Coordinates of C-alpha atoms in Angstrom, one line a residue:
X80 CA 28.5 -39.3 -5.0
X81 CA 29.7 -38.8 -8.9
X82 CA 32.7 -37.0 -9.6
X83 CA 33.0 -33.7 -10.6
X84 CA 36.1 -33.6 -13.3
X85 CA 38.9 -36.2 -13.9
X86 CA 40.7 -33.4 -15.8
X87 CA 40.5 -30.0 -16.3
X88 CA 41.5 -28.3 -19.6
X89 CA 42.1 -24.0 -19.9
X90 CA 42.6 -24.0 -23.7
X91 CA 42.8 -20.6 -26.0
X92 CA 40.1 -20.0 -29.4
X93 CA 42.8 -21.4 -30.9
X94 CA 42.8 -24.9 -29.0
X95 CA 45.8 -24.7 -27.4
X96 CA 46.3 -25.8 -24.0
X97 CA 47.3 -23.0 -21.8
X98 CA 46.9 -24.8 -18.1
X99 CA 45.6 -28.5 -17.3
X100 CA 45.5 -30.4 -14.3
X101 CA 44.6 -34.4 -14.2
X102 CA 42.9 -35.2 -10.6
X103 CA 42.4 -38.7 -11.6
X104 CA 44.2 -41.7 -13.4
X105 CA 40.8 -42.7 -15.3
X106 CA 41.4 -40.1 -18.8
X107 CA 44.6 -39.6 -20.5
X108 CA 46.6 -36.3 -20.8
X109 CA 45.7 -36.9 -25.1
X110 CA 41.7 -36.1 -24.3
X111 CA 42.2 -32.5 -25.2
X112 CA 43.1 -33.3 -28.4
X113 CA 39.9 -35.1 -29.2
X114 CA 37.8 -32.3 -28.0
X115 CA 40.2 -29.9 -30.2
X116 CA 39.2 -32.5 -33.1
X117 CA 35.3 -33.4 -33.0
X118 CA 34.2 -30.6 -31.4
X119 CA 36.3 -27.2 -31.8
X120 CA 37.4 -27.9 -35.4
X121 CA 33.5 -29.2 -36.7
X122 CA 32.5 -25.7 -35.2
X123 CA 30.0 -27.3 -33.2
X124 CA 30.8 -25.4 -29.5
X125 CA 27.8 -23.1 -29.9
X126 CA 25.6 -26.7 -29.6
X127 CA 26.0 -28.3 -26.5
X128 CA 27.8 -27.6 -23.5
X129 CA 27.8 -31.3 -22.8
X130 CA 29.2 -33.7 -25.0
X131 CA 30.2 -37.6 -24.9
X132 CA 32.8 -38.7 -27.8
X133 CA 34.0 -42.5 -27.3
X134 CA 33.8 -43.4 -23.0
X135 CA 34.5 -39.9 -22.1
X136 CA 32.1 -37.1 -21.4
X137 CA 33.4 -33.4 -21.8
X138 CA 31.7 -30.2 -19.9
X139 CA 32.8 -27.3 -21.6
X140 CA 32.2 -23.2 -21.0
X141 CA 33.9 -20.3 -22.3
X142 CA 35.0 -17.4 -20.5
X143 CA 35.9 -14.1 -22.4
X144 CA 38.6 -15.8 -24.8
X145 CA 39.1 -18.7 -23.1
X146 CA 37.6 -22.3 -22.7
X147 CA 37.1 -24.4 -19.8
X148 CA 37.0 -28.3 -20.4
X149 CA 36.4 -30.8 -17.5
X150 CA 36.8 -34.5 -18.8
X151 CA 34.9 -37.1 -17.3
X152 CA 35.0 -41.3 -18.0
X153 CA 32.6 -42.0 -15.2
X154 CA 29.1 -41.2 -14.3
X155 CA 29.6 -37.6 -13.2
X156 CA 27.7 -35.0 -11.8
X157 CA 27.1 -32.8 -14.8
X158 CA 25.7 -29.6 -12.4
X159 CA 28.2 -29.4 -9.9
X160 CA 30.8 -29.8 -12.8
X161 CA 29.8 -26.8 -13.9
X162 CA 29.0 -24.9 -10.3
X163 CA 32.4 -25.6 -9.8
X164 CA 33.7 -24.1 -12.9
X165 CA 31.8 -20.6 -12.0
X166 CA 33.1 -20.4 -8.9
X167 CA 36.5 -21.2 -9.5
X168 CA 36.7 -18.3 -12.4
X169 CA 35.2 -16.0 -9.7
X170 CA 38.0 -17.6 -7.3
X171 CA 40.4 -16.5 -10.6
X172 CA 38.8 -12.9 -10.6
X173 CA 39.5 -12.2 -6.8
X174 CA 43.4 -12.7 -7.4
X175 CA 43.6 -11.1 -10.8
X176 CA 42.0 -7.9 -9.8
X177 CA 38.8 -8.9 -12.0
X178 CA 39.9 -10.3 -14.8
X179 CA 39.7 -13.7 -16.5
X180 CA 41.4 -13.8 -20.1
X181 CA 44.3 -15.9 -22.0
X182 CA 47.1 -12.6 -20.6
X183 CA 45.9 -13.5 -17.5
X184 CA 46.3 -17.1 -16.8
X185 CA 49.8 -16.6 -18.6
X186 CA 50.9 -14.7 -16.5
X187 CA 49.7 -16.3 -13.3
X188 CA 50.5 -20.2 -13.8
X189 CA 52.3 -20.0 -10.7
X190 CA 49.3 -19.2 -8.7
X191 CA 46.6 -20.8 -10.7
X192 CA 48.4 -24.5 -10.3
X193 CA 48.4 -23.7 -6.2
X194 CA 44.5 -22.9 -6.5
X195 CA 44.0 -25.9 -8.8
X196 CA 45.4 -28.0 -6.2
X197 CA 43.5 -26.4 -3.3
X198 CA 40.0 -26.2 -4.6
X199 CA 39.5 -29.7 -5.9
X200 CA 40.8 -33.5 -4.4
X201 CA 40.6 -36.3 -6.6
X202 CA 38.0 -35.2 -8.4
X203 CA 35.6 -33.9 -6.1
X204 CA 35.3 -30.1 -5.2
X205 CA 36.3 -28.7 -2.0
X206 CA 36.6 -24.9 -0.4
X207 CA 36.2 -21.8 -2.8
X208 CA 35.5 -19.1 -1.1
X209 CA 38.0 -16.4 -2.1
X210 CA 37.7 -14.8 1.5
X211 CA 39.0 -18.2 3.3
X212 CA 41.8 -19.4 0.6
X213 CA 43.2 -15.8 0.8
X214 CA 43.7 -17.0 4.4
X215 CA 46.9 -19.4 3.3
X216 CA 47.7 -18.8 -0.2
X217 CA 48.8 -15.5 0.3
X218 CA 50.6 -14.5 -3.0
X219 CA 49.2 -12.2 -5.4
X220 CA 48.3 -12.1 -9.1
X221 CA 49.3 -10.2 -11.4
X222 CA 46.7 -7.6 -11.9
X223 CA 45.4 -5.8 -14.8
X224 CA 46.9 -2.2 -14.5
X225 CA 42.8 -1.7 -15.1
X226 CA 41.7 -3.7 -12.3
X227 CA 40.6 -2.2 -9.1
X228 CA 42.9 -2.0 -6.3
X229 CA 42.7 -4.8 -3.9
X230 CA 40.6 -4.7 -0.5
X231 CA 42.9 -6.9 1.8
X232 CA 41.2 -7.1 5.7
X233 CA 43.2 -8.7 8.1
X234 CA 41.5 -11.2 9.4
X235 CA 42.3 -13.2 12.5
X236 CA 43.0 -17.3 13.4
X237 CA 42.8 -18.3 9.8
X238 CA 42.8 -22.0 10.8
X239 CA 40.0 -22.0 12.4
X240 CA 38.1 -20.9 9.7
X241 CA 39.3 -23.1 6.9
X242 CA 38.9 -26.1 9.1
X243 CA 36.0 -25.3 11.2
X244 CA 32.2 -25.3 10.2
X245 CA 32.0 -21.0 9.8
X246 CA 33.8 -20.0 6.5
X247 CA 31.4 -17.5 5.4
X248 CA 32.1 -15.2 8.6
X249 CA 35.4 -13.6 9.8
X250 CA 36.4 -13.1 13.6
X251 CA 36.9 -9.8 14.8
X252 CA 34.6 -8.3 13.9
X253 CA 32.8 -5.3 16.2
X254 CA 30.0 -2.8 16.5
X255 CA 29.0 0.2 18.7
X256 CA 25.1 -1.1 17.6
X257 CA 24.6 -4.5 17.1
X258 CA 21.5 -4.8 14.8
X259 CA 19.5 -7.1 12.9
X260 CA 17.7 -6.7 9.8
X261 CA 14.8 -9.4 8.4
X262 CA 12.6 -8.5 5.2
X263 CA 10.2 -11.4 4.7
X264 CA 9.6 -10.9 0.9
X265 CA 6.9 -12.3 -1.4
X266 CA 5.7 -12.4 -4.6
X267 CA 2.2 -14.0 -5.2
X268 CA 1.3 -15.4 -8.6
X269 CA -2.5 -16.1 -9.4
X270 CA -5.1 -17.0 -12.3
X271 CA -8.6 -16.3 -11.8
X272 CA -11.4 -16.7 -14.0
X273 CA -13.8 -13.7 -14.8
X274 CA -16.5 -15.1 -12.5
X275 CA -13.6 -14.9 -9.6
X276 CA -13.2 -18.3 -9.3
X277 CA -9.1 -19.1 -8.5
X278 CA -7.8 -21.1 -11.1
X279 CA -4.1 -21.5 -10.5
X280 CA -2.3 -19.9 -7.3
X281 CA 1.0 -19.8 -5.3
X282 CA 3.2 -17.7 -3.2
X283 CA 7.5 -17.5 -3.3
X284 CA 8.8 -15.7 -1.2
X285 CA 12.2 -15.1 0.6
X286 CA 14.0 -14.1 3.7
X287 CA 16.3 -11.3 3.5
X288 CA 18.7 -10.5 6.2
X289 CA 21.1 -7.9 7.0
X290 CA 23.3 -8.4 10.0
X291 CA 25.7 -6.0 11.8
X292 CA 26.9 -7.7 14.8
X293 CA 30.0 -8.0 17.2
X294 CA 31.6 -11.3 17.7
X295 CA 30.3 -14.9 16.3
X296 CA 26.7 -14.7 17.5
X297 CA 24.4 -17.6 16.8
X298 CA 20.6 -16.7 16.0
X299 CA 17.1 -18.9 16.7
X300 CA 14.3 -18.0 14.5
X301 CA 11.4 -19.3 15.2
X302 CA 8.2 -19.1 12.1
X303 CA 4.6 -20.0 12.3
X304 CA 5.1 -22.7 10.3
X305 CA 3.4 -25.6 10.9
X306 CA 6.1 -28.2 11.4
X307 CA 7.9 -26.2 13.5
X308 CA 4.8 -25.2 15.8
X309 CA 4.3 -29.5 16.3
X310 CA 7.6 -30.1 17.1
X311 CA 8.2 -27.3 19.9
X312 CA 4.5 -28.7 21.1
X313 CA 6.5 -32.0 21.5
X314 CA 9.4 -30.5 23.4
X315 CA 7.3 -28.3 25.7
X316 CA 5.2 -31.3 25.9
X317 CA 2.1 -28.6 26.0
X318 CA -0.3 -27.9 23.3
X319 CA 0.6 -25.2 20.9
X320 CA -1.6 -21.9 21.2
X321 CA -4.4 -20.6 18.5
X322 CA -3.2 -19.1 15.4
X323 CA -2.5 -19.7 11.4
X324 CA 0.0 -22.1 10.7
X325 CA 1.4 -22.5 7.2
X326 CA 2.8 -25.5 5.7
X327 CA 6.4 -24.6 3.7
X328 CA 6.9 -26.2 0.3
X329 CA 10.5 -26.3 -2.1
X330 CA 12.1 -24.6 1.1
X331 CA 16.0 -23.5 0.5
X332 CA 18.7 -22.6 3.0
X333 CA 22.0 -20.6 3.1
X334 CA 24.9 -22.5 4.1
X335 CA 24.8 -20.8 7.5
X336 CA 21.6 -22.9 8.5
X337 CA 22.6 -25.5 11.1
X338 CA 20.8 -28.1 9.0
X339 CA 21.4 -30.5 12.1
X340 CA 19.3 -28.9 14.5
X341 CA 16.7 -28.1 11.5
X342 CA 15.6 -31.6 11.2
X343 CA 15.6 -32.5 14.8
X344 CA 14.0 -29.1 16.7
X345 CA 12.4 -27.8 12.9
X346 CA 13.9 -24.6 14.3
X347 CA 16.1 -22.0 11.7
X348 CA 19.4 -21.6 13.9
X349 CA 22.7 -20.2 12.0
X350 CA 25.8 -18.3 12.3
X351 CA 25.2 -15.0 9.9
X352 CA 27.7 -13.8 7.5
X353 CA 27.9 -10.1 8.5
X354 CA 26.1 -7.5 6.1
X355 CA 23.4 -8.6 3.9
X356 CA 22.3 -12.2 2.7
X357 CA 19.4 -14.1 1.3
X358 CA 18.6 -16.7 4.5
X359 CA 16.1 -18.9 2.7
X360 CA 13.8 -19.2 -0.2
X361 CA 10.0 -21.2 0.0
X362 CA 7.0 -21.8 -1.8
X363 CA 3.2 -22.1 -0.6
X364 CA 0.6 -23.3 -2.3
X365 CA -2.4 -23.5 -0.1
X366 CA -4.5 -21.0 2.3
X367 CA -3.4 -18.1 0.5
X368 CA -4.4 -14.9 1.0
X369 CA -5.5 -13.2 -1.9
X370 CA -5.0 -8.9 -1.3
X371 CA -6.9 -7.9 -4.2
X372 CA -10.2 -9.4 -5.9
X373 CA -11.1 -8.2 -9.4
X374 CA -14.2 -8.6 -10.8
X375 CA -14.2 -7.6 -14.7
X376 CA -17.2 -7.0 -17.2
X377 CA -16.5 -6.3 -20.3
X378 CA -19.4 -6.2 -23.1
X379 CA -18.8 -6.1 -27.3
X380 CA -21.7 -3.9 -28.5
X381 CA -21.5 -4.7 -32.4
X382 CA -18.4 -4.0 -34.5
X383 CA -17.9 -1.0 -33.5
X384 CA -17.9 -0.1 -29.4
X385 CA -17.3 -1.7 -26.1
X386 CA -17.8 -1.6 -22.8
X387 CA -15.5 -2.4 -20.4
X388 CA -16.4 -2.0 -16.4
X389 CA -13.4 -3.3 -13.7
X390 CA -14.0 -3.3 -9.8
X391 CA -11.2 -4.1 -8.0
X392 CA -11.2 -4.8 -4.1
X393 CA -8.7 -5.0 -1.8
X394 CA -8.8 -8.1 0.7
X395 CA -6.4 -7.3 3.2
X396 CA -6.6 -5.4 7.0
X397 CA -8.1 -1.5 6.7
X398 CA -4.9 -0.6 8.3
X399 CA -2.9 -1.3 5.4
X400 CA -1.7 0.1 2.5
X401 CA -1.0 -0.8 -1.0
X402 CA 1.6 1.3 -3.2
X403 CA 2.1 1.5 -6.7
X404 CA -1.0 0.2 -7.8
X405 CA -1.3 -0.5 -11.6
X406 CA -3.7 -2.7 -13.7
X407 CA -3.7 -3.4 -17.1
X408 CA -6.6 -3.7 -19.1
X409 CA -6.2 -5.2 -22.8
X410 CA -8.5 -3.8 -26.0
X411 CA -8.7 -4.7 -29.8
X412 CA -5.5 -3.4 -31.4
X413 CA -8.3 -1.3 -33.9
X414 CA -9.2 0.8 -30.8
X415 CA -9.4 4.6 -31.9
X416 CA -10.9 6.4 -29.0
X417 CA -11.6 5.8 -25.5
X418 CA -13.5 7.5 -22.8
X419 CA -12.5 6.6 -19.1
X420 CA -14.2 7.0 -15.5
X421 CA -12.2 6.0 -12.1
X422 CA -13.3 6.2 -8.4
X423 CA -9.7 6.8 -7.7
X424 CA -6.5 6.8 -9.5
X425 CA -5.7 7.6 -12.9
X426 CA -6.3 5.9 -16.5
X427 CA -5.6 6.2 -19.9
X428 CA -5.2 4.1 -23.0
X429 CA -1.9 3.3 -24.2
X430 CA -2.0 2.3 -27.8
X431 CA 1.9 0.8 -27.6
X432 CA 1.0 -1.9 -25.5
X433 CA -3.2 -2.1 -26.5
X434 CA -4.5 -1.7 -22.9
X435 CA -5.7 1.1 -20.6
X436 CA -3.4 1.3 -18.0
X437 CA -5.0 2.4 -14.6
X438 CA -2.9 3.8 -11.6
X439 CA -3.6 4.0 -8.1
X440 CA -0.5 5.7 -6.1
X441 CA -2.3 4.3 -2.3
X442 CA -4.9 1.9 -2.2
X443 CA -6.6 1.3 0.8
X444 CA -7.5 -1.8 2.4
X445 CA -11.1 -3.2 2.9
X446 CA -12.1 -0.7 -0.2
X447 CA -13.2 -0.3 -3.7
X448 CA -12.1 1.3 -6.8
X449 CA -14.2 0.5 -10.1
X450 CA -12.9 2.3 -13.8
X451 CA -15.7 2.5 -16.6
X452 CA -14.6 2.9 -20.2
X453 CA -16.3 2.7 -23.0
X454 CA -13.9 2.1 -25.9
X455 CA -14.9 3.3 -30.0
X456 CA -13.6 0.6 -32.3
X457 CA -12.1 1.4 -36.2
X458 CA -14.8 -0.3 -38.2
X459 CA -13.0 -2.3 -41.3
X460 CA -14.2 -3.5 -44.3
X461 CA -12.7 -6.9 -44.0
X462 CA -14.1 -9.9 -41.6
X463 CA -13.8 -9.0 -37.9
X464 CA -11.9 -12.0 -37.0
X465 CA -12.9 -13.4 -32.7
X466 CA -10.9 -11.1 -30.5
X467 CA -8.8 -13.0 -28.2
X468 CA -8.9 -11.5 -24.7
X469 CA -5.9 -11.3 -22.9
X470 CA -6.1 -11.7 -19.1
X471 CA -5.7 -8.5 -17.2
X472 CA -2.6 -8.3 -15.3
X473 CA -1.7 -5.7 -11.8
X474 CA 1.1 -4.8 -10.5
X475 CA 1.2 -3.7 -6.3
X476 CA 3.4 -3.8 -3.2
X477 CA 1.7 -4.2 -0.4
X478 CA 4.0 -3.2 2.9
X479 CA 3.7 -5.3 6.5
X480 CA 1.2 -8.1 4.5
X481 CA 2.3 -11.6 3.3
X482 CA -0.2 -13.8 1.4
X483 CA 1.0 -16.4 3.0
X484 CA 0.2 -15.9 6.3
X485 CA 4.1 -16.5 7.5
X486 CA 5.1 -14.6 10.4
X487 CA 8.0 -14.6 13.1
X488 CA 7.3 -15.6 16.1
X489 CA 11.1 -14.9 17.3
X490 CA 14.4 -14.0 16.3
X491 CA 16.9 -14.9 19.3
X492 CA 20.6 -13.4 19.0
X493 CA 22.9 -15.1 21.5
X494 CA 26.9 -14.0 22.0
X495 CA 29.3 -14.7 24.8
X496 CA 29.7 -11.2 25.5
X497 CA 25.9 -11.0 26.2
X498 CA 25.5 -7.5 24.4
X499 CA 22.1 -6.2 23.8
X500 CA 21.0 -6.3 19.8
X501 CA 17.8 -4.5 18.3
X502 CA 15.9 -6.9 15.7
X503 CA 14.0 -5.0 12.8
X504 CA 11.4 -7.1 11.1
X505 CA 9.5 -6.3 7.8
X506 CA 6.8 -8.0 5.6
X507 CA 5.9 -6.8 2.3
X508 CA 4.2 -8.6 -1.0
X509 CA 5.0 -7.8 -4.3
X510 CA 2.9 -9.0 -7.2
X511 CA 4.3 -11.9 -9.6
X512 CA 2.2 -13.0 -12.0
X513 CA -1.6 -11.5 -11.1
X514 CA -4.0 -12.1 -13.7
X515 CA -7.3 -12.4 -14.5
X516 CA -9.2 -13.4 -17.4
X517 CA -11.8 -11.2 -18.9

């Protein structure tokens, strides 16, 4: 794996050097001065955060009226350099009281050398969560007499939690309701053509989560996923049962995930960090479900007048609902008057953004709604140049539907106590990008 930083420079908009630390032998404690030299006296720092002058590469970043300079001689990995650098200023921020300037680190060098030394070994990154290095280096900053007032909890066995597998979740803690919270969230994104043919479409999505439970509990969830289905078919040596199965693409876990058992059982098992989180992010890219079709006519009659005629449908079950239904339609920018019908909703033309805008508070599922304008152009003297046709674009939310078909099959909380714990689950779809050409 490629370093992170050699060296690590905190210098002033002046360029001088108000904290360094050298984690390896391979630069020389002289490198800040050819950094002050080529880079902050040419005025080129606006540029490039990455720059290479003679065998050493320098990763730079400034925070409020300070710059941070990680020197490299080596291959290095450029992204993590500078992962590490936000996090350790957010590190800085906890102890200060939140803030991050040149009073700051002068007067805190005490502190900042101890963290310097904790939350990087040889040149490779280690622990920087603020909650578990506030565990052992107890002392405090000097805070701004603006800062807010700090938030210590107490929080027990502090070894095991710097040297065990669960940093992101303190002991201790307890509930009179243990209760779990999962949104499956996601947006769709889709071009069609005006015949309703699907050009170009995909789902992201996310899970949310928002745990209040006693103890360390450890959660199962289990997804209709198609990998997953297969290898609990293989374990239960029994054939799986009928239903949709999705295939996950680009999917991202939180550090809870055991990613252990993910790759041998396919299954999502974790220890939660209590309150709310972000679980994991996916994409999908096939056998989505489309809620709404829209089928668009719209007809130049001369110079002067258009018609425009839009039906749009909804796809998914009649139980549901869509909310905050809005569709753009785009007209000539020399559009003077317009006259609108709507089976439901509202219209009107909004000359700001050179559409009608059509809204529909609840749309149905399994239903219709069609809006008929007919839209009086400003005749002009000059040549009518081609009018470009935008695509039209909606905007929706539709609550308990995912496009992509993903569902949970179970969410399993297990604690040595052996309490009882009440699981909420929720779907909903959003629009991303939803448009279709006219």
């Amino acid at each position: 794996m490629p370093v992170a930083a050699s060296a690590i420079y905190f210098l002033n908009l002046r360029g001088d050097v108000l904290i360094n630390r050298l984690y390896r032998d391979d630069v020389g404690g002289n490198m800040v001065d050819a950094f002050r030299m080529h880079i902050m006296q040419t005025k080129e720092l606006g540029t490039c955060p990455v720059r290479q002058i003679g065998g050493c590469s320098f990763f730079y970043m400034r925070i409020s009226n300070v710059y941070i300079v990680i020197v490299v001689s080596s291959n290095a990995n450029v992204a993590c350099a500078f992962k590490f650098v936000v996090e350790a200023v957010a590190l800085f921020k906890s102890y200060f009281g939140g803030a991050f300037d040149e009073d700051a680190i002068r007067n805190n060098f005490v502190l900042i050398y101890e963290l310097l030394d904790e939350i990087m070994d040889f040149g490779y990154p280690q622990n920087l969560s603020p909650e578990i290095l506030k565990l052992y280096i107890t002392q405090e900053g000097v805070r701004s007499p603006f800062s807010s007032k700090p938030t210590d909890k107490p929080v027990p066995n502090a070894t095991l939690q710097v040297t065990g597998a669960v940093g992101w979740r303190r002991e201790g803690l307890a509930y009179k309701k243990n209760e779990v919270f999962l949104d499956i969230v996601e947006s769709v994104n889709l071009l069609m053509s005006s015949k309703g043919s699907v050009l170009r479409c995909d789902v992201t999505g996310k899970i949310l989560m928002k745990c209040f439970l006693s103890g360390m509990p450890d959660l199962k969830l289990g997804l209709n996923d198609k990998i997953g289905l297969e290898k609990e078919s293989e374990i239960k040596s029994r054939p799986t049962k009928s239903g949709k199965t999705i295939e996950l693409d680009d999917v991202t876990f939180h550090q809870c995930v055991n990613l252990t058992r993910f790759n041998s059982e396919k299954t999502v098992s974790f220890v939660p960090p209590d309150g709310e989180f972000e679980l994991m992010k996916y994409r999908i890219t096939e056998g989505v479900n489309l809620p709404f079709r829209v089928l668009p006519t719209i007809k130049e009659l001369g110079r002067t007048r258009m018609e425009v005629n839009v039906k749009v449908k909804s796809v998914f079950g009649a139980k549901m609902f869509a909310l905050g239904v809005v569709v753009k339609i785009p007209v000539p920018k020399q559009t003077a008057k317009t006259s609108l019908q709507v089976t439901s909703g509202r219209a009107k033309y909004n000359a700001s953004m050179d559409c009608l805008v059509w809204k529909i508070r609840k749309f149905p599922g399994q239903t219709e709604s069609t809006l008929s304008a007919e839209v009086e152009l400003i005749s002009t003297i000059a040549e009518k140049k081609s009018w470009t046709r935008p695509p039209i674009q909606m905007e929706f939310q539709v609550p308990m539907f995912t496009s992509s078909g993903l569902r949970v099959r179970f969410l399993k909380v297990w604690e040595k106590s052996g309490y009882n714990t009440v699981e909420w689950v929720r779907y909903i779809t959003k629009a991303g990008s939803y448009e279709i050409r006219c």
